Coordinates of C-alpha atoms in Angstrom, one line a residue:
M577 CA -0.5 -7.2 -4.7
A578 CA -3.2 -9.7 -5.1
A579 CA -4.0 -12.4 -2.6
E580 CA -4.4 -16.0 -3.5
G581 CA -8.0 -17.0 -4.0
T582 CA -10.8 -15.4 -1.9
A583 CA -9.7 -13.2 0.9
A584 CA -11.3 -10.7 3.3
A585 CA -9.5 -7.6 4.1
G586 CA -9.4 -4.5 6.2
G587 CA -7.6 -1.3 5.5
G588 CA -4.4 -2.8 4.2
A589 CA -3.3 -4.5 1.1
V590 CA -4.2 -8.1 0.8
G591 CA -1.9 -9.9 -1.5
G592 CA 1.6 -11.4 -1.6
R593 CA 2.6 -13.8 1.2
L594 CA 3.0 -13.9 4.9
A595 CA 6.4 -14.8 6.4
K596 CA 6.8 -18.6 6.6
D597 CA 8.7 -21.0 8.8
S598 CA 10.7 -22.1 5.7
L599 CA 14.1 -20.4 5.1
L600 CA 14.0 -17.4 2.9
R601 CA 15.4 -18.2 -0.5
S602 CA 17.3 -14.9 -0.6
K603 CA 20.8 -13.7 -1.3
C604 CA 20.8 -12.0 2.0
P605 CA 23.0 -13.8 4.6
D606 CA 20.5 -13.2 7.4
A607 CA 17.5 -14.6 5.4
A608 CA 17.1 -17.7 7.5
S609 CA 17.1 -15.9 10.8
N610 CA 14.7 -13.3 9.4
A611 CA 12.3 -16.0 8.4
R612 CA 12.4 -17.6 11.8
R613 CA 11.9 -14.2 13.5
G614 CA 8.9 -13.6 11.2
S615 CA 7.4 -16.9 12.0
A616 CA 7.9 -16.5 15.7
R617 CA 6.3 -13.0 15.6
S618 CA 3.3 -14.5 13.8
R619 CA 2.8 -17.1 16.6
D620 CA 3.3 -14.4 19.2
A621 CA 0.6 -12.3 17.5
E622 CA -1.9 -15.1 17.6
R623 CA -1.3 -15.3 21.4
R624 CA -1.7 -11.6 21.9
A625 CA -4.7 -11.2 19.6
Y626 CA -7.0 -12.4 22.4
Q627 CA -5.9 -9.6 24.7
W628 CA -6.2 -6.9 22.1
C629 CA -9.6 -8.0 20.9
R630 CA -10.8 -8.3 24.5
E631 CA -9.6 -4.9 25.5
Y632 CA -10.6 -2.9 22.4
L633 CA -13.8 -4.6 21.3
G634 CA -15.5 -5.5 24.6
G635 CA -18.9 -7.2 24.6
A636 CA -18.8 -10.8 23.7
W637 CA -15.1 -10.6 23.1
R638 CA -14.6 -10.2 26.9
R639 CA -16.6 -13.4 27.6
A640 CA -14.8 -15.6 25.1
R641 CA -12.0 -17.8 26.4
P642 CA -8.6 -17.6 24.8
E643 CA -8.9 -21.1 23.2
E644 CA -12.3 -20.2 21.7
L645 CA -11.0 -17.2 19.7
R646 CA -10.3 -18.0 16.0
V647 CA -7.2 -16.4 14.8
D648 CA -6.3 -17.2 11.1
P649 CA -3.4 -15.6 9.1
V650 CA -4.6 -13.7 6.0
S651 CA -2.5 -14.1 2.9
G652 CA -0.9 -10.8 2.3
G653 CA 1.2 -8.0 3.6
L654 CA 4.9 -8.0 2.6
S655 CA 5.5 -5.4 5.4
N656 CA 2.5 -6.0 7.7
L657 CA 1.2 -9.2 9.2
L658 CA -2.6 -9.7 8.9
F659 CA -4.9 -12.0 10.9
R660 CA -8.6 -12.6 10.9
C661 CA -10.0 -12.8 14.4
A662 CA -13.5 -14.2 15.0
L663 CA -15.8 -15.0 17.9
P664 CA -17.0 -18.6 18.2
D665 CA -20.4 -19.3 16.7
H666 CA -21.9 -20.4 19.9
L667 CA -21.2 -17.1 21.8
P668 CA -24.0 -14.6 21.2
S669 CA -23.2 -10.8 20.8
V670 CA -23.8 -8.5 23.7
G671 CA -24.3 -5.3 21.7
A672 CA -23.1 -3.9 18.4
E673 CA -19.6 -5.3 18.7
P674 CA -18.2 -6.8 15.5
R675 CA -18.0 -10.6 15.4
E676 CA -14.9 -10.7 13.3
V677 CA -12.1 -8.2 12.7
L678 CA -8.8 -7.8 10.9
L679 CA -5.7 -7.5 13.1
R680 CA -2.8 -5.7 11.4
L681 CA 0.6 -5.8 12.9
Y682 CA 3.2 -3.4 11.6
G683 CA 6.4 -4.8 10.0
A684 CA 10.0 -4.3 10.7
I685 CA 10.4 -1.0 9.0
L686 CA 7.3 0.3 10.9
Q687 CA 8.7 -0.9 14.2
V688 CA 12.0 0.8 13.6
R689 CA 10.3 4.0 12.8
A690 CA 8.2 3.7 15.9
G691 CA 11.3 3.1 18.0
A692 CA 11.3 -0.7 18.3
A693 CA 14.4 -2.0 16.6
P694 CA 14.3 -5.4 15.0
G695 CA 16.0 -8.2 16.9
G696 CA 15.9 -6.2 20.1
R697 CA 18.7 -3.8 19.1
T698 CA 18.7 -0.3 20.6
P699 CA 17.7 2.2 18.0
R700 CA 19.3 5.6 17.6
L701 CA 18.1 8.7 15.9
G702 CA 19.6 8.9 12.4
R703 CA 21.3 12.2 11.5
G704 CA 20.0 14.3 8.8
L705 CA 16.8 12.3 8.4
V706 CA 13.5 13.8 7.5
R707 CA 10.7 12.7 9.7
S708 CA 8.3 10.1 8.4
R709 CA 5.3 11.2 6.4
D710 CA 1.7 10.6 7.3
G711 CA 2.0 6.9 6.6
V712 CA 4.5 4.2 7.5
P713 CA 7.2 3.3 5.1
G714 CA 7.1 -0.2 3.6
R715 CA 4.3 -1.2 1.4
G716 CA 1.4 -2.6 3.4
R717 CA 1.4 -3.9 0.2
A718 CA -0.3 -6.6 0.0
G719 CA 2.0 -7.3 -2.4
C720 CA 5.4 -6.4 -2.1
R721 CA 4.9 -3.2 -0.3
G722 CA 3.6 -2.6 2.9
R723 CA 1.5 0.1 2.6
R724 CA 3.9 4.2 10.3
R725 CA 5.1 7.2 13.2
Q726 CA 7.1 8.6 16.1
P727 CA 10.4 10.3 15.4
L728 CA 12.2 8.5 12.7
L729 CA 14.8 6.1 14.1
C730 CA 17.7 4.4 12.6
V731 CA 19.3 1.2 13.8
G732 CA 23.0 1.5 13.4
A733 CA 24.1 -1.8 11.8
G734 CA 20.7 -2.9 10.6
L735 CA 19.6 -0.1 8.3
P736 CA 20.9 1.5 5.1
P737 CA 22.6 4.9 5.2
A738 CA 20.5 7.8 6.4
P739 CA 20.2 9.3 2.9
L740 CA 18.6 6.1 1.5
L741 CA 16.3 5.7 4.5
S742 CA 15.2 9.3 4.2
V743 CA 13.9 8.5 0.7
F744 CA 11.0 6.7 2.3
L745 CA 10.5 8.4 5.6
Q746 CA 9.4 12.0 4.7
G747 CA 6.7 14.2 6.2
V748 CA 5.0 14.0 9.6
D749 CA 6.4 11.9 12.4
S750 CA 3.5 10.5 14.2
L751 CA 1.7 7.2 13.8
V752 CA -1.3 8.9 15.1
L753 CA -1.8 10.8 11.9
E754 CA -2.3 7.6 9.9
S755 CA -5.0 6.5 12.3
V756 CA -6.6 9.9 11.9
M757 CA -6.6 9.5 8.2
F758 CA -7.9 6.0 8.4
A759 CA -10.7 7.1 10.6
I760 CA -11.7 10.0 8.3
L761 CA -11.8 7.7 5.3
A762 CA -14.0 5.3 7.2
E763 CA -16.4 8.1 8.2
R764 CA -16.6 9.0 4.5
S765 CA -17.4 5.4 3.6
L766 CA -14.1 5.3 1.7
G767 CA -12.4 2.6 3.8
P768 CA -12.9 0.0 6.5
Q769 CA -13.9 1.0 10.1
L770 CA -11.2 1.4 12.7
Y771 CA -11.9 -0.4 16.0
G772 CA -8.6 -0.1 17.9
V773 CA -5.1 1.4 17.7
F774 CA -2.1 0.3 19.7
P775 CA 1.7 0.6 19.3
E776 CA 2.1 -2.7 17.5
G777 CA -0.8 -2.3 15.0
R778 CA -4.5 -1.9 14.9
L779 CA -7.9 -3.6 14.6
E780 CA -9.9 -2.9 11.5
Q781 CA -13.2 -3.9 10.0
Y782 CA -13.1 -7.3 8.3
I783 CA -14.7 -7.0 4.9
P784 CA -15.7 -10.2 3.0
S785 CA -14.0 -9.5 -0.3
R786 CA -11.1 -10.4 -2.5
P787 CA -8.4 -8.3 -4.1
L788 CA -8.4 -7.9 -7.8
T789 CA -6.0 -9.9 -9.9
T790 CA -3.3 -8.2 -12.1
R791 CA -5.2 -9.4 -15.2
E792 CA -8.4 -7.7 -14.0
L793 CA -6.8 -4.3 -14.0
R794 CA -7.1 -4.3 -17.8
D795 CA -10.8 -5.2 -17.7
P796 CA -12.5 -2.1 -19.3
V797 CA -15.4 -2.1 -16.8
L798 CA -13.1 -2.4 -13.8
S799 CA -10.5 0.0 -15.2
A800 CA -13.2 2.6 -15.6
A801 CA -14.5 2.0 -12.0
I802 CA -10.9 2.3 -10.6
A803 CA -10.5 5.6 -12.5
T804 CA -13.6 7.0 -11.0
K805 CA -12.6 5.8 -7.5
M806 CA -9.2 7.5 -7.9
A807 CA -10.8 10.7 -9.1
R808 CA -13.0 10.8 -6.1
F809 CA -10.0 10.1 -3.8
H810 CA -8.1 13.0 -5.4
G811 CA -11.0 15.3 -4.8
M812 CA -10.9 14.9 -1.0
E813 CA -9.8 17.7 1.4
M814 CA -7.7 16.2 4.2
P815 CA -6.2 17.9 7.3
F816 CA -2.6 17.2 6.3
T817 CA 0.2 19.3 4.8
K818 CA -0.6 20.3 1.2
E819 CA 3.1 20.4 0.3
P820 CA 4.1 17.5 -2.0
H821 CA 7.3 16.5 -0.2
W822 CA 6.7 12.8 -0.9
L823 CA 8.7 12.6 -4.1
F824 CA 11.0 15.5 -4.5
G825 CA 14.3 15.3 -2.7
T826 CA 14.3 11.6 -3.5
M827 CA 15.3 11.8 -7.1
E828 CA 16.4 14.0 -9.9
R829 CA 13.5 16.3 -10.7
K830 CA 14.6 17.8 -14.1
L831 CA 12.0 15.9 -16.2
L832 CA 9.2 16.3 -13.6
D833 CA 9.9 20.1 -13.2
S834 CA 8.9 20.5 -16.9
T835 CA 5.7 18.5 -16.3
P836 CA 3.0 20.4 -14.5
S837 CA 0.8 18.2 -12.4
P838 CA -1.8 19.4 -9.8
V839 CA -1.2 18.5 -6.2
V840 CA -4.1 16.4 -4.9
F841 CA -4.7 13.9 -2.0
C842 CA -3.2 10.7 -3.5
H843 CA -3.4 7.1 -2.5
N844 CA 0.1 6.5 -3.9
D845 CA -0.3 2.7 -4.1
I846 CA -3.4 1.8 -6.1
Q847 CA -2.4 -1.7 -7.2
E848 CA -4.5 -4.8 -7.5
G849 CA -4.0 -6.0 -3.9
N850 CA -5.2 -2.6 -2.6
I851 CA -8.5 -2.8 -4.6
L852 CA -11.1 -5.0 -3.1
L853 CA -14.0 -6.5 -4.9
L854 CA -16.7 -6.7 -2.2
S855 CA -18.6 -9.9 -1.8
E856 CA -21.7 -8.1 -0.4
P857 CA -21.7 -4.5 -1.7
E858 CA -24.2 -2.2 -0.2
D859 CA -24.8 -0.5 -3.5
V860 CA -23.7 -0.7 -7.1
D861 CA -20.2 0.4 -6.1
S862 CA -18.5 -3.0 -5.6
L863 CA -14.9 -1.7 -5.3
M864 CA -13.1 -0.4 -2.3
L865 CA -9.6 1.1 -2.0
V866 CA -7.6 0.0 1.0
D867 CA -4.1 0.4 2.4
F868 CA -3.7 4.1 3.1
E869 CA -0.2 4.1 4.7
Y870 CA 1.3 5.9 1.7
S871 CA -1.6 8.4 1.2
S872 CA -0.6 12.0 1.2
Y873 CA -0.8 15.1 -0.9
N874 CA 1.2 14.4 -4.0
Y875 CA 1.3 15.0 -7.7
R876 CA -1.7 13.6 -9.6
G877 CA 0.5 12.2 -12.3
F878 CA 2.3 10.0 -9.9
D879 CA -0.8 8.3 -8.6
I880 CA -2.1 7.5 -12.1
A881 CA 1.3 6.5 -13.4
N882 CA 1.9 4.2 -10.4
H883 CA -1.3 2.4 -11.1
F884 CA -0.3 1.9 -14.7
C885 CA 3.1 0.5 -13.7
E886 CA 1.3 -2.1 -11.5
W887 CA -0.3 -3.6 -14.6
V888 CA 3.1 -5.1 -15.3
Y889 CA 3.6 -6.9 -11.9
D890 CA 1.8 -10.1 -10.7
Y891 CA 2.6 -10.8 -7.1
T892 CA 0.8 -14.1 -6.8
H893 CA 3.7 -16.1 -8.3
E894 CA 4.4 -19.2 -6.1
E895 CA 8.1 -19.5 -6.7
W896 CA 11.1 -17.2 -6.0
P897 CA 11.2 -14.2 -6.3
F898 CA 7.4 -14.4 -5.8
Y899 CA 6.4 -12.0 -8.6
K900 CA 6.4 -11.9 -12.4
A901 CA 7.0 -8.9 -14.5
Q902 CA 5.6 -8.6 -18.1
A903 CA 6.7 -5.4 -19.8
A904 CA 4.1 -6.1 -22.6
D905 CA 1.3 -5.7 -20.0
Y906 CA 2.0 -2.0 -19.5
P907 CA -1.3 -0.3 -20.7
T908 CA -1.4 0.6 -24.4
R909 CA -2.2 4.2 -25.5
G910 CA -5.8 3.1 -26.0
Q911 CA -6.1 1.5 -22.5
Q912 CA -4.5 4.6 -20.9
L913 CA -6.9 6.9 -22.7
H914 CA -9.8 4.7 -21.6
F915 CA -8.8 5.2 -18.0
I916 CA -8.0 8.9 -18.4
R917 CA -11.4 9.6 -20.0
H918 CA -13.3 8.1 -17.1
Y919 CA -11.0 9.8 -14.6
L920 CA -11.6 13.2 -16.2
A921 CA -15.4 12.5 -16.5
E922 CA -15.5 12.3 -12.7
V923 CA -13.2 15.3 -12.1
K924 CA -15.1 17.5 -14.6
K925 CA -18.6 16.2 -13.7
G926 CA -21.1 19.0 -14.2
E927 CA -18.8 21.1 -16.4
T928 CA -19.4 21.8 -20.1
I929 CA -16.3 21.1 -22.1
S930 CA -15.9 21.3 -25.9
R931 CA -14.6 18.3 -27.8
E932 CA -11.3 20.2 -28.5
E933 CA -10.8 21.0 -24.8
Q934 CA -11.5 17.4 -23.9
K935 CA -9.0 16.1 -26.3
K936 CA -6.3 18.5 -25.1
L937 CA -7.0 17.5 -21.5
E938 CA -6.6 13.9 -22.4
E939 CA -3.4 14.4 -24.3
D940 CA -1.8 16.6 -21.7
L941 CA -2.7 14.0 -18.9
L942 CA -1.3 11.2 -21.1
V943 CA 2.1 13.0 -21.3
E944 CA 2.0 13.8 -17.6
V945 CA 1.3 10.3 -16.6
N946 CA 4.0 8.7 -18.7
R947 CA 6.6 11.0 -17.3
Y948 CA 5.6 10.3 -13.8
A949 CA 5.9 6.6 -14.4
L950 CA 9.6 7.2 -14.1
A951 CA 9.1 8.5 -10.6
S952 CA 7.1 5.4 -9.7
H953 CA 9.8 3.0 -10.8
F954 CA 12.5 5.0 -9.1
F955 CA 10.7 5.3 -5.8
W956 CA 9.7 1.7 -5.4
G957 CA 13.1 0.5 -6.6
L958 CA 14.7 2.4 -3.7
W959 CA 12.0 1.2 -1.4
S960 CA 12.7 -2.4 -2.2
I961 CA 16.4 -2.0 -1.5
L962 CA 15.4 -0.8 2.0
Q963 CA 13.0 -3.7 2.5
A964 CA 15.7 -6.2 1.5
S965 CA 17.8 -5.2 4.5
M966 CA 15.0 -5.3 7.0
S967 CA 12.0 -7.4 6.1
T968 CA 11.3 -10.9 7.5
I969 CA 8.9 -11.6 4.7
E970 CA 9.7 -14.0 1.9
F971 CA 10.0 -11.9 -1.3
G972 CA 12.7 -11.1 -3.8
Y973 CA 13.1 -7.5 -2.8
L974 CA 16.5 -7.0 -4.5
E975 CA 15.3 -8.7 -7.7
Y976 CA 12.2 -6.4 -7.6
A977 CA 14.4 -3.4 -7.2
Q978 CA 16.4 -4.4 -10.2
S979 CA 13.3 -4.9 -12.2
R980 CA 11.9 -1.4 -11.3
F981 CA 15.2 0.2 -12.3
Q982 CA 15.3 -1.7 -15.6
F983 CA 11.8 -0.4 -16.4
Y984 CA 12.9 3.1 -15.3
F985 CA 15.7 3.3 -17.9
Q986 CA 13.6 1.5 -20.5
Q987 CA 10.7 4.0 -20.2
K988 CA 13.1 7.0 -19.9
G989 CA 14.6 6.1 -23.2
Q990 CA 11.1 5.8 -24.8
L991 CA 10.1 9.2 -23.5
T992 CA 12.7 10.9 -25.7
S993 CA 10.6 9.9 -28.7
F994 CA 7.2 10.0 -27.0
H995 CA 4.5 11.8 -29.0
P996 CA 1.1 11.7 -27.3
S997 CA -0.9 12.0 -30.5
S998 CA 1.0 9.3 -32.4

């Protein structure tokens, strides 16, 4: 989700809101205590930031006094807490150490998965649960999702039943794998640099930038650039399992079984808050994808469809439930084809394709994407139910889940009469 105003970000989504001292305006009976815990955790993070920066960054960071370090919350992260940490201006650098970094602290879901139960409760291993995938559950979303490892753990009274939790925690079981992926993407200049990793979170490169707004997703120039970025992301070879376990097993697959879609390395959460417009781009490429917690091998159709679904949601709304949904903002056939043509242009770069072949590729992908839009709505609807029971961040998770399911049934009905060439 998009952040408010100008923001600088690291590898996670920058949008939505950080937990506040005010009471959560939620239907959940534990909302007030959740809000207080989130605020206390934020203050504790500011105190501990000095030690983390000193230990992992070295150089001038070791010479700075605790009171000199600037630690400012970054607006964003409905599952993670984000802070900008900076050296004082008067303290010179010792070597090549960065002068400012982004501190990311994993949220409640991530802590549970890593074995630290919220509220100090003792976690127990949930029966029948699949291990977590290469990223942490909860959508680093800068928006409402928060973008995760160790054996999957389930807190007896604090989590939903094991079958629901397993929807979100599939795949590999080590937080290390996400850091490996983050580092690989940084080396390929596809993401921020990684400076430090510790059980509670990590230190990332602070990039002067701002996330896109929901309205900017429909800008033809930016939409074409996003399509190209996504195509390049899908073309990467990564050292992770190539089996697309991320979706299937979490929902009925009858419709998707009849919809062929290649398995590629997917971002799985390309929404406006995870697309940064760089303030000082090094080349003509002014966009950067961030927040890779959900990245894994998955079906191409899901990644594109998920992006289209995000056109509907604006997470910068200042009042409860802190998002707005406009069904009319779902991309039109023409807008979808504009995106698809630029996506295919990157994928098929260097190949000679006839006009007839090109048209068939476009129409086939259009059908594929609109069917996988159902999977996006269903998945994030379930994810939001899980967040509502655990997150300390102020957001209408249950309302958001209801909205996603409403769109699921609405689009499912439309698919029965969907004709791609009409």
